[in-house]
Amino acid sequence: MTHQDQNKTTPQTIRVWDMFVRLFHWGLVATITVALTTGFLMGSMWINSHVLVGSIAAALIIARIIWGFTGTQFARFSDFIKTPPHVWAYFREVKNQTAARHIGHNPLGGMMVVALVLVILGLAATGLVVFGGVLKSGPFAGLSYATGDLVKELHELGAIALILLIIAHVGGVVFESMRENENLTRSMINGHKDRRKGDAPLHYTGQTRSKPFLALAVFGMIAALIGGFVSQDTSTRIQNPPVLVDSYFQAYATECSDCHKAYHPSLLPAQSWTLLMSGLADHFGEDASLDAATVASINAWLQTVSADQTDTKPANVFRQVATDNPVSISKTPFWRKTHYEIAETTFENPPIYNQSNCFACHSDAETGWLYPANIKIPTAPQKESLN
Amino acid sequence: MKLLYISLTIAAIASSTLTSAYAGPRNSIIAGFASEAGKPLSAKRGKDFFMGKHSGGKPGINSCTSCHTTNLRGMGKTRVGKPIDPMAVSANSARFTDPAKVAKWFRRNCKTVLGRECTALEKGDILTYLATQ
């Protein structure tokens, strides 16, 4: 390895990672950490945070792609994307312990950048499809639940792939730092790397400072993207909306809210409603009988607005009723799967009283949406403390 | 000052009209039960029935007061926590003025508490009692 192509103006210390690249990198670390934590560990009530950080990560990635064509020397894809034979050759050199040190990304590191960019882009795209199809929110709110649910599998596979890539990336950084006895993480913080003898050839262009106007334009685009995705109203732009509470059949609205709030008709399939309406004399342990004509008129309406006619997530999951109790939402497999962590006593005590009281924790239960971010489990009323 | 007197007078007339407007239908509902029972009604019997414990109904509910509570001027609560308006007529002048509602709730709640429908005498006694509360 010769040094003939390092001309005299090449400084000893190189600003290898410009401000934009560093902000991008650590911004991505932060947003992906929150996205993985909320997605895998914290449950669906964190959906708004998950979508927010996911949108920011996607905007960062798009900005990084623009930077890859227009940015500083070591940020450009042309600087670090090598042909497969080159990457393979470098891999063999690493194995044989003859690989030269690179100032920018080495060929394997360059592959990692491409892989991370592609996987995160894929996660953003599949995430938006899930957000649309399953939760009827965001730009793809018109997609079907079935589509959203299917793509959710891809979204989860992508997230697992991302975790594996992150482990490989951190492993690569640690390996290279030890191999060359330098702190690569610090370089990603202060942006600098020192040239050494034996480095891979460097065609230094001197173009290593962020371009402020371009950076401003790119950041403006990030802000617009985030604003666009996040400001999507979660209750609009939907296909097949559940019937509005205000347009309930009159007898349903009055009779069914005598003892409890009226349940949204999309929360049970038509067959379950028929069964429930025919058994009002013993309605969950209470006589709620009505005259036959009222029962018939209410049930006729329910047949047209039940879970069978609705494509929301609650309608899709509660269509699957318990075979031994097809009229209880709280006996459905999905209900049990999602509520088992909540203690019996929490349900029995005020202000919830009963597992049937969806409205106590789901502030939008009456509308039939049950958006996960609208869940708040109330605390039992405290006795007044002495001051 | 004059304005205050005028508005007070209007309010007094309005409220007495309203009360008497409710009193008519309620009295005829009670009179209907009395004639069906063929016996004079008793507020005392009504109180004992309303406040007392019964059996034969749905598990966990053995008295009218299970939901309506013993404080008749206050709010009651259904088993899922929904508030029930006061039963005492003095606290809720619209009580027992709609024959269909009276029939519906006696049918349902007697079956829930006693496992059977109430007799005309029992219904008449209860309304006689609650009308004076």
JSON list of C-alpha atoms in Angstrom, two decimals, chain A residues 45-235:
[
{"chain": "A", "resi": 45, "resn": "MET", "atom": "CA", "xyz": [-51.51, 1.86, 24.20]},
{"chain": "A", "resi": 46, "resn": "TRP", "atom": "CA", "xyz": [-48.16, 3.40, 23.16]},
{"chain": "A", "resi": 47, "resn": "ILE", "atom": "CA", "xyz": [-49.16, 3.35, 19.50]},
{"chain": "A", "resi": 48, "resn": "ASN", "atom": "CA", "xyz": [-49.03, 7.15, 19.11]},
{"chain": "A", "resi": 49, "resn": "SER", "atom": "CA", "xyz": [-45.45, 7.33, 20.42]},
{"chain": "A", "resi": 50, "resn": "HIS", "atom": "CA", "xyz": [-44.51, 4.36, 18.25]},
{"chain": "A", "resi": 51, "resn": "VAL", "atom": "CA", "xyz": [-45.91, 6.00, 15.11]},
{"chain": "A", "resi": 52, "resn": "LEU", "atom": "CA", "xyz": [-44.29, 9.33, 15.98]},
{"chain": "A", "resi": 53, "resn": "VAL", "atom": "CA", "xyz": [-40.76, 7.94, 16.42]},
{"chain": "A", "resi": 54, "resn": "GLY", "atom": "CA", "xyz": [-41.25, 5.65, 13.43]},
{"chain": "A", "resi": 55, "resn": "SER", "atom": "CA", "xyz": [-42.17, 8.65, 11.29]},
{"chain": "A", "resi": 56, "resn": "ILE", "atom": "CA", "xyz": [-39.14, 10.59, 12.51]},
{"chain": "A", "resi": 57, "resn": "ALA", "atom": "CA", "xyz": [-36.88, 7.60, 11.77]},
{"chain": "A", "resi": 58, "resn": "ALA", "atom": "CA", "xyz": [-38.35, 7.30, 8.26]},
{"chain": "A", "resi": 59, "resn": "ALA", "atom": "CA", "xyz": [-37.84, 11.02, 7.64]},
{"chain": "A", "resi": 60, "resn": "LEU", "atom": "CA", "xyz": [-34.25, 10.74, 8.88]},
{"chain": "A", "resi": 61, "resn": "ILE", "atom": "CA", "xyz": [-33.65, 7.83, 6.48]},
{"chain": "A", "resi": 62, "resn": "ILE", "atom": "CA", "xyz": [-35.10, 9.73, 3.52]},
{"chain": "A", "resi": 63, "resn": "ALA", "atom": "CA", "xyz": [-32.93, 12.73, 4.39]},
{"chain": "A", "resi": 64, "resn": "ARG", "atom": "CA", "xyz": [-29.92, 10.41, 4.65]},
{"chain": "A", "resi": 65, "resn": "ILE", "atom": "CA", "xyz": [-30.60, 9.04, 1.17]},
{"chain": "A", "resi": 66, "resn": "ILE", "atom": "CA", "xyz": [-30.64, 12.59, -0.24]},
{"chain": "A", "resi": 67, "resn": "TRP", "atom": "CA", "xyz": [-27.42, 13.24, 1.67]},
{"chain": "A", "resi": 68, "resn": "GLY", "atom": "CA", "xyz": [-25.97, 10.08, 0.14]},
{"chain": "A", "resi": 69, "resn": "PHE", "atom": "CA", "xyz": [-26.10, 11.76, -3.29]},
{"chain": "A", "resi": 70, "resn": "THR", "atom": "CA", "xyz": [-25.49, 15.39, -2.36]},
{"chain": "A", "resi": 71, "resn": "GLY", "atom": "CA", "xyz": [-23.66, 15.41, 0.96]},
{"chain": "A", "resi": 72, "resn": "THR", "atom": "CA", "xyz": [-20.04, 15.47, 2.02]},
{"chain": "A", "resi": 73, "resn": "GLN", "atom": "CA", "xyz": [-17.36, 13.12, 0.75]},
{"chain": "A", "resi": 74, "resn": "PHE", "atom": "CA", "xyz": [-17.67, 10.26, 3.23]},
{"chain": "A", "resi": 75, "resn": "ALA", "atom": "CA", "xyz": [-21.48, 10.52, 3.40]},
{"chain": "A", "resi": 76, "resn": "ARG", "atom": "CA", "xyz": [-21.93, 9.74, -0.29]},
{"chain": "A", "resi": 77, "resn": "PHE", "atom": "CA", "xyz": [-23.03, 6.28, -1.36]},
{"chain": "A", "resi": 78, "resn": "SER", "atom": "CA", "xyz": [-20.39, 6.40, -4.11]},
{"chain": "A", "resi": 79, "resn": "ASP", "atom": "CA", "xyz": [-17.78, 6.56, -1.34]},
{"chain": "A", "resi": 80, "resn": "PHE", "atom": "CA", "xyz": [-18.76, 3.35, 0.38]},
{"chain": "A", "resi": 81, "resn": "ILE", "atom": "CA", "xyz": [-21.01, 1.17, -1.77]},
{"chain": "A", "resi": 82, "resn": "LYS", "atom": "CA", "xyz": [-18.70, -1.34, -3.41]},
{"chain": "A", "resi": 83, "resn": "THR", "atom": "CA", "xyz": [-19.41, -4.14, -5.88]},
{"chain": "A", "resi": 84, "resn": "PRO", "atom": "CA", "xyz": [-19.95, -7.63, -4.39]},
{"chain": "A", "resi": 85, "resn": "PRO", "atom": "CA", "xyz": [-16.50, -8.88, -5.54]},
{"chain": "A", "resi": 86, "resn": "HIS", "atom": "CA", "xyz": [-14.89, -5.93, -3.69]},
{"chain": "A", "resi": 87, "resn": "VAL", "atom": "CA", "xyz": [-16.90, -6.63, -0.54]},
{"chain": "A", "resi": 88, "resn": "TRP", "atom": "CA", "xyz": [-16.01, -10.31, -0.74]},
{"chain": "A", "resi": 89, "resn": "ALA", "atom": "CA", "xyz": [-12.34, -9.51, -1.26]},
{"chain": "A", "resi": 90, "resn": "TYR", "atom": "CA", "xyz": [-12.38, -7.19, 1.78]},
{"chain": "A", "resi": 91, "resn": "PHE", "atom": "CA", "xyz": [-14.11, -9.89, 3.84]},
{"chain": "A", "resi": 92, "resn": "ARG", "atom": "CA", "xyz": [-11.29, -12.31, 2.94]},
{"chain": "A", "resi": 93, "resn": "GLU", "atom": "CA", "xyz": [-8.70, -9.69, 3.89]},
{"chain": "A", "resi": 94, "resn": "VAL", "atom": "CA", "xyz": [-10.38, -9.23, 7.28]},
{"chain": "A", "resi": 95, "resn": "LYS", "atom": "CA", "xyz": [-10.29, -13.00, 7.76]},
{"chain": "A", "resi": 96, "resn": "ASN", "atom": "CA", "xyz": [-6.61, -13.15, 6.78]},
{"chain": "A", "resi": 97, "resn": "GLN", "atom": "CA", "xyz": [-5.88, -10.12, 8.98]},
{"chain": "A", "resi": 98, "resn": "THR", "atom": "CA", "xyz": [-4.54, -8.17, 5.99]},
{"chain": "A", "resi": 99, "resn": "ALA", "atom": "CA", "xyz": [-7.44, -5.70, 5.64]},
{"chain": "A", "resi": 100, "resn": "ALA", "atom": "CA", "xyz": [-6.40, -2.05, 5.49]},
{"chain": "A", "resi": 101, "resn": "ARG", "atom": "CA", "xyz": [-7.95, 0.59, 7.72]},
{"chain": "A", "resi": 102, "resn": "HIS", "atom": "CA", "xyz": [-10.50, 2.88, 6.02]},
{"chain": "A", "resi": 103, "resn": "ILE", "atom": "CA", "xyz": [-11.10, 6.52, 6.92]},
{"chain": "A", "resi": 104, "resn": "GLY", "atom": "CA", "xyz": [-14.72, 6.35, 5.75]},
{"chain": "A", "resi": 105, "resn": "HIS", "atom": "CA", "xyz": [-16.91, 3.22, 5.80]},
{"chain": "A", "resi": 106, "resn": "ASN", "atom": "CA", "xyz": [-15.04, 0.06, 4.91]},
{"chain": "A", "resi": 107, "resn": "PRO", "atom": "CA", "xyz": [-16.79, -2.13, 2.26]},
{"chain": "A", "resi": 108, "resn": "LEU", "atom": "CA", "xyz": [-18.51, -4.30, 4.89]},
{"chain": "A", "resi": 109, "resn": "GLY", "atom": "CA", "xyz": [-19.59, -1.24, 6.89]},
{"chain": "A", "resi": 110, "resn": "GLY", "atom": "CA", "xyz": [-20.97, 0.25, 3.69]},
{"chain": "A", "resi": 111, "resn": "MET", "atom": "CA", "xyz": [-23.10, -2.86, 3.18]},
{"chain": "A", "resi": 112, "resn": "MET", "atom": "CA", "xyz": [-24.39, -2.45, 6.71]},
{"chain": "A", "resi": 113, "resn": "VAL", "atom": "CA", "xyz": [-25.47, 1.15, 6.00]},
{"chain": "A", "resi": 114, "resn": "VAL", "atom": "CA", "xyz": [-27.38, -0.01, 2.93]},
{"chain": "A", "resi": 115, "resn": "ALA", "atom": "CA", "xyz": [-29.00, -2.89, 4.82]},
{"chain": "A", "resi": 116, "resn": "LEU", "atom": "CA", "xyz": [-30.08, -0.64, 7.71]},
{"chain": "A", "resi": 117, "resn": "VAL", "atom": "CA", "xyz": [-31.48, 1.99, 5.35]},
{"chain": "A", "resi": 118, "resn": "LEU", "atom": "CA", "xyz": [-33.47, -0.61, 3.42]},
{"chain": "A", "resi": 119, "resn": "VAL", "atom": "CA", "xyz": [-34.82, -2.42, 6.48]},
{"chain": "A", "resi": 120, "resn": "ILE", "atom": "CA", "xyz": [-35.90, 0.81, 8.21]},
{"chain": "A", "resi": 121, "resn": "LEU", "atom": "CA", "xyz": [-37.56, 2.03, 5.02]},
{"chain": "A", "resi": 122, "resn": "GLY", "atom": "CA", "xyz": [-39.39, -1.29, 4.83]},
{"chain": "A", "resi": 123, "resn": "LEU", "atom": "CA", "xyz": [-40.45, -0.98, 8.46]},
{"chain": "A", "resi": 124, "resn": "ALA", "atom": "CA", "xyz": [-41.82, 2.50, 7.84]},
{"chain": "A", "resi": 125, "resn": "ALA", "atom": "CA", "xyz": [-43.75, 1.36, 4.78]},
{"chain": "A", "resi": 126, "resn": "THR", "atom": "CA", "xyz": [-45.21, -1.77, 6.39]},
{"chain": "A", "resi": 127, "resn": "GLY", "atom": "CA", "xyz": [-45.90, 0.19, 9.59]},
{"chain": "A", "resi": 128, "resn": "LEU", "atom": "CA", "xyz": [-48.01, 2.71, 7.70]},
{"chain": "A", "resi": 129, "resn": "VAL", "atom": "CA", "xyz": [-49.95, -0.11, 6.04]},
{"chain": "A", "resi": 130, "resn": "VAL", "atom": "CA", "xyz": [-50.64, -1.74, 9.44]},
{"chain": "A", "resi": 131, "resn": "PHE", "atom": "CA", "xyz": [-51.61, 1.65, 10.92]},
{"chain": "A", "resi": 132, "resn": "GLY", "atom": "CA", "xyz": [-54.04, 2.11, 8.04]},
{"chain": "A", "resi": 133, "resn": "GLY", "atom": "CA", "xyz": [-55.58, -1.35, 7.70]},
{"chain": "A", "resi": 134, "resn": "VAL", "atom": "CA", "xyz": [-55.75, -2.35, 11.36]},
{"chain": "A", "resi": 135, "resn": "LEU", "atom": "CA", "xyz": [-56.32, 0.98, 13.10]},
{"chain": "A", "resi": 136, "resn": "LYS", "atom": "CA", "xyz": [-57.90, 2.84, 10.18]},
{"chain": "A", "resi": 137, "resn": "SER", "atom": "CA", "xyz": [-55.51, 5.75, 10.71]},
{"chain": "A", "resi": 138, "resn": "GLY", "atom": "CA", "xyz": [-52.92, 7.58, 8.69]},
{"chain": "A", "resi": 139, "resn": "PRO", "atom": "CA", "xyz": [-52.61, 7.83, 4.89]},
{"chain": "A", "resi": 140, "resn": "PHE", "atom": "CA", "xyz": [-53.60, 4.18, 4.27]},
{"chain": "A", "resi": 141, "resn": "ALA", "atom": "CA", "xyz": [-56.75, 4.21, 6.41]},
{"chain": "A", "resi": 142, "resn": "GLY", "atom": "CA", "xyz": [-58.72, 2.89, 3.45]},
{"chain": "A", "resi": 143, "resn": "LEU", "atom": "CA", "xyz": [-56.99, -0.52, 3.46]},
{"chain": "A", "resi": 144, "resn": "SER", "atom": "CA", "xyz": [-58.79, -3.57, 4.80]},
{"chain": "A", "resi": 145, "resn": "TYR", "atom": "CA", "xyz": [-58.14, -5.05, 8.23]},
{"chain": "A", "resi": 146, "resn": "ALA", "atom": "CA", "xyz": [-57.08, -8.32, 6.59]},
{"chain": "A", "resi": 147, "resn": "THR", "atom": "CA", "xyz": [-54.37, -6.52, 4.59]},
{"chain": "A", "resi": 148, "resn": "GLY", "atom": "CA", "xyz": [-53.15, -4.64, 7.65]},
{"chain": "A", "resi": 149, "resn": "ASP", "atom": "CA", "xyz": [-53.09, -7.77, 9.78]},
{"chain": "A", "resi": 150, "resn": "LEU", "atom": "CA", "xyz": [-51.12, -9.69, 7.16]},
{"chain": "A", "resi": 151, "resn": "VAL", "atom": "CA", "xyz": [-48.57, -6.90, 6.69]},
{"chain": "A", "resi": 152, "resn": "LYS", "atom": "CA", "xyz": [-48.21, -6.76, 10.49]},
{"chain": "A", "resi": 153, "resn": "GLU", "atom": "CA", "xyz": [-46.38, -10.08, 10.25]},
{"chain": "A", "resi": 154, "resn": "LEU", "atom": "CA", "xyz": [-43.91, -8.53, 7.79]},
{"chain": "A", "resi": 155, "resn": "HIS", "atom": "CA", "xyz": [-43.53, -5.48, 10.05]},
{"chain": "A", "resi": 156, "resn": "GLU", "atom": "CA", "xyz": [-42.65, -7.75, 12.98]},
{"chain": "A", "resi": 157, "resn": "LEU", "atom": "CA", "xyz": [-40.23, -9.84, 10.90]},
{"chain": "A", "resi": 158, "resn": "GLY", "atom": "CA", "xyz": [-38.59, -6.60, 9.73]},
{"chain": "A", "resi": 159, "resn": "ALA", "atom": "CA", "xyz": [-38.22, -5.45, 13.32]},
{"chain": "A", "resi": 160, "resn": "ILE", "atom": "CA", "xyz": [-36.52, -8.72, 14.27]},
{"chain": "A", "resi": 161, "resn": "ALA", "atom": "CA", "xyz": [-34.22, -8.35, 11.24]},
{"chain": "A", "resi": 162, "resn": "LEU", "atom": "CA", "xyz": [-33.43, -4.80, 12.40]},
{"chain": "A", "resi": 163, "resn": "ILE", "atom": "CA", "xyz": [-32.45, -6.03, 15.87]},
{"chain": "A", "resi": 164, "resn": "LEU", "atom": "CA", "xyz": [-30.11, -8.60, 14.29]},
{"chain": "A", "resi": 165, "resn": "LEU", "atom": "CA", "xyz": [-28.59, -5.91, 12.05]},
{"chain": "A", "resi": 166, "resn": "ILE", "atom": "CA", "xyz": [-28.08, -3.59, 15.05]},
{"chain": "A", "resi": 167, "resn": "ILE", "atom": "CA", "xyz": [-26.31, -6.39, 16.92]},
{"chain": "A", "resi": 168, "resn": "ALA", "atom": "CA", "xyz": [-24.11, -7.05, 13.86]},
{"chain": "A", "resi": 169, "resn": "HIS", "atom": "CA", "xyz": [-23.45, -3.31, 13.45]},
{"chain": "A", "resi": 170, "resn": "VAL", "atom": "CA", "xyz": [-22.40, -2.81, 17.08]},
{"chain": "A", "resi": 171, "resn": "GLY", "atom": "CA", "xyz": [-20.36, -6.01, 16.86]},
{"chain": "A", "resi": 172, "resn": "GLY", "atom": "CA", "xyz": [-18.62, -4.71, 13.75]},
{"chain": "A", "resi": 173, "resn": "VAL", "atom": "CA", "xyz": [-17.83, -1.37, 15.39]},
{"chain": "A", "resi": 174, "resn": "VAL", "atom": "CA", "xyz": [-16.39, -3.11, 18.47]},
{"chain": "A", "resi": 175, "resn": "PHE", "atom": "CA", "xyz": [-14.39, -5.54, 16.32]},
{"chain": "A", "resi": 176, "resn": "GLU", "atom": "CA", "xyz": [-12.96, -2.77, 14.12]},
{"chain": "A", "resi": 177, "resn": "SER", "atom": "CA", "xyz": [-12.23, -0.51, 17.10]},
{"chain": "A", "resi": 178, "resn": "MET", "atom": "CA", "xyz": [-10.27, -3.31, 18.75]},
{"chain": "A", "resi": 179, "resn": "ARG", "atom": "CA", "xyz": [-8.56, -4.35, 15.53]},
{"chain": "A", "resi": 180, "resn": "GLU", "atom": "CA", "xyz": [-7.32, -0.84, 14.83]},
{"chain": "A", "resi": 181, "resn": "ASN", "atom": "CA", "xyz": [-7.03, 0.20, 18.47]},
{"chain": "A", "resi": 182, "resn": "GLU", "atom": "CA", "xyz": [-9.21, 3.29, 18.07]},
{"chain": "A", "resi": 183, "resn": "ASN", "atom": "CA", "xyz": [-12.56, 4.52, 19.39]},
{"chain": "A", "resi": 184, "resn": "LEU", "atom": "CA", "xyz": [-14.94, 4.55, 16.42]},
{"chain": "A", "resi": 185, "resn": "THR", "atom": "CA", "xyz": [-17.87, 5.60, 18.60]},
{"chain": "A", "resi": 186, "resn": "ARG", "atom": "CA", "xyz": [-16.02, 8.76, 19.59]},
{"chain": "A", "resi": 187, "resn": "SER", "atom": "CA", "xyz": [-15.51, 9.53, 15.89]},
{"chain": "A", "resi": 188, "resn": "MET", "atom": "CA", "xyz": [-19.27, 9.40, 15.43]},
{"chain": "A", "resi": 189, "resn": "ILE", "atom": "CA", "xyz": [-19.56, 11.96, 18.24]},
{"chain": "A", "resi": 190, "resn": "ASN", "atom": "CA", "xyz": [-16.81, 14.48, 17.33]},
{"chain": "A", "resi": 191, "resn": "GLY", "atom": "CA", "xyz": [-16.67, 13.58, 13.65]},
{"chain": "A", "resi": 192, "resn": "HIS", "atom": "CA", "xyz": [-12.87, 13.21, 13.50]},
{"chain": "A", "resi": 193, "resn": "LYS", "atom": "CA", "xyz": [-10.53, 10.42, 12.49]},
{"chain": "A", "resi": 194, "resn": "ASP", "atom": "CA", "xyz": [-6.73, 10.59, 12.27]},
{"chain": "A", "resi": 195, "resn": "ARG", "atom": "CA", "xyz": [-4.91, 9.28, 9.24]},
{"chain": "A", "resi": 196, "resn": "ARG", "atom": "CA", "xyz": [-2.41, 6.53, 9.83]},
{"chain": "A", "resi": 197, "resn": "LYS", "atom": "CA", "xyz": [0.28, 4.78, 7.87]},
{"chain": "A", "resi": 198, "resn": "GLY", "atom": "CA", "xyz": [-1.05, 1.74, 6.03]},
{"chain": "A", "resi": 199, "resn": "ASP", "atom": "CA", "xyz": [-4.54, 3.19, 5.55]},
{"chain": "A", "resi": 200, "resn": "ALA", "atom": "CA", "xyz": [-6.46, 2.26, 2.44]},
{"chain": "A", "resi": 201, "resn": "PRO", "atom": "CA", "xyz": [-5.91, 4.77, -0.40]},
{"chain": "A", "resi": 202, "resn": "LEU", "atom": "CA", "xyz": [-7.74, 8.06, 0.16]},
{"chain": "A", "resi": 203, "resn": "HIS", "atom": "CA", "xyz": [-8.89, 10.43, -2.59]},
{"chain": "A", "resi": 204, "resn": "TYR", "atom": "CA", "xyz": [-9.44, 13.42, -0.36]},
{"chain": "A", "resi": 205, "resn": "THR", "atom": "CA", "xyz": [-11.75, 16.03, -1.93]},
{"chain": "A", "resi": 206, "resn": "GLY", "atom": "CA", "xyz": [-11.84, 18.47, 0.97]},
{"chain": "A", "resi": 207, "resn": "GLN", "atom": "CA", "xyz": [-15.61, 18.42, 0.85]},
{"chain": "A", "resi": 208, "resn": "THR", "atom": "CA", "xyz": [-16.21, 17.54, 4.47]},
{"chain": "A", "resi": 209, "resn": "ARG", "atom": "CA", "xyz": [-18.37, 20.32, 5.92]},
{"chain": "A", "resi": 210, "resn": "SER", "atom": "CA", "xyz": [-22.15, 20.22, 5.98]},
{"chain": "A", "resi": 211, "resn": "LYS", "atom": "CA", "xyz": [-23.79, 22.48, 3.42]},
{"chain": "A", "resi": 212, "resn": "PRO", "atom": "CA", "xyz": [-26.03, 24.66, 5.58]},
{"chain": "A", "resi": 213, "resn": "PHE", "atom": "CA", "xyz": [-28.68, 25.45, 2.95]},
{"chain": "A", "resi": 214, "resn": "LEU", "atom": "CA", "xyz": [-29.00, 21.88, 1.80]},
{"chain": "A", "resi": 215, "resn": "ALA", "atom": "CA", "xyz": [-29.10, 20.67, 5.37]},
{"chain": "A", "resi": 216, "resn": "LEU", "atom": "CA", "xyz": [-31.80, 23.24, 6.15]},
{"chain": "A", "resi": 217, "resn": "ALA", "atom": "CA", "xyz": [-33.85, 22.13, 3.17]},
{"chain": "A", "resi": 218, "resn": "VAL", "atom": "CA", "xyz": [-33.51, 18.47, 4.15]},
{"chain": "A", "resi": 219, "resn": "PHE", "atom": "CA", "xyz": [-34.44, 19.16, 7.76]},
{"chain": "A", "resi": 220, "resn": "GLY", "atom": "CA", "xyz": [-37.43, 21.18, 6.54]},
{"chain": "A", "resi": 221, "resn": "MET", "atom": "CA", "xyz": [-38.54, 18.16, 4.58]},
{"chain": "A", "resi": 222, "resn": "ILE", "atom": "CA", "xyz": [-38.15, 15.97, 7.65]},
{"chain": "A", "resi": 223, "resn": "ALA", "atom": "CA", "xyz": [-40.38, 18.31, 9.61]},
{"chain": "A", "resi": 224, "resn": "ALA", "atom": "CA", "xyz": [-42.99, 18.35, 6.85]},
{"chain": "A", "resi": 225, "resn": "LEU", "atom": "CA", "xyz": [-43.00, 14.55, 6.61]},
{"chain": "A", "resi": 226, "resn": "ILE", "atom": "CA", "xyz": [-43.39, 14.10, 10.35]},
{"chain": "A", "resi": 227, "resn": "GLY", "atom": "CA", "xyz": [-46.08, 16.75, 10.47]},
{"chain": "A", "resi": 228, "resn": "GLY", "atom": "CA", "xyz": [-47.91, 15.10, 7.60]},
{"chain": "A", "resi": 229, "resn": "PHE", "atom": "CA", "xyz": [-47.90, 11.61, 9.08]},
{"chain": "A", "resi": 230, "resn": "VAL", "atom": "CA", "xyz": [-48.51, 12.46, 12.67]},
{"chain": "A", "resi": 231, "resn": "SER", "atom": "CA", "xyz": [-51.24, 15.02, 12.13]},
{"chain": "A", "resi": 232, "resn": "GLN", "atom": "CA", "xyz": [-53.42, 12.37, 10.49]},
{"chain": "A", "resi": 233, "resn": "ASP", "atom": "CA", "xyz": [-56.63, 12.44, 12.49]},
{"chain": "A", "resi": 234, "resn": "THR", "atom": "CA", "xyz": [-57.15, 8.97, 13.88]},
{"chain": "A", "resi": 235, "resn": "SER", "atom": "CA", "xyz": [-60.92, 9.13, 13.51]}
]
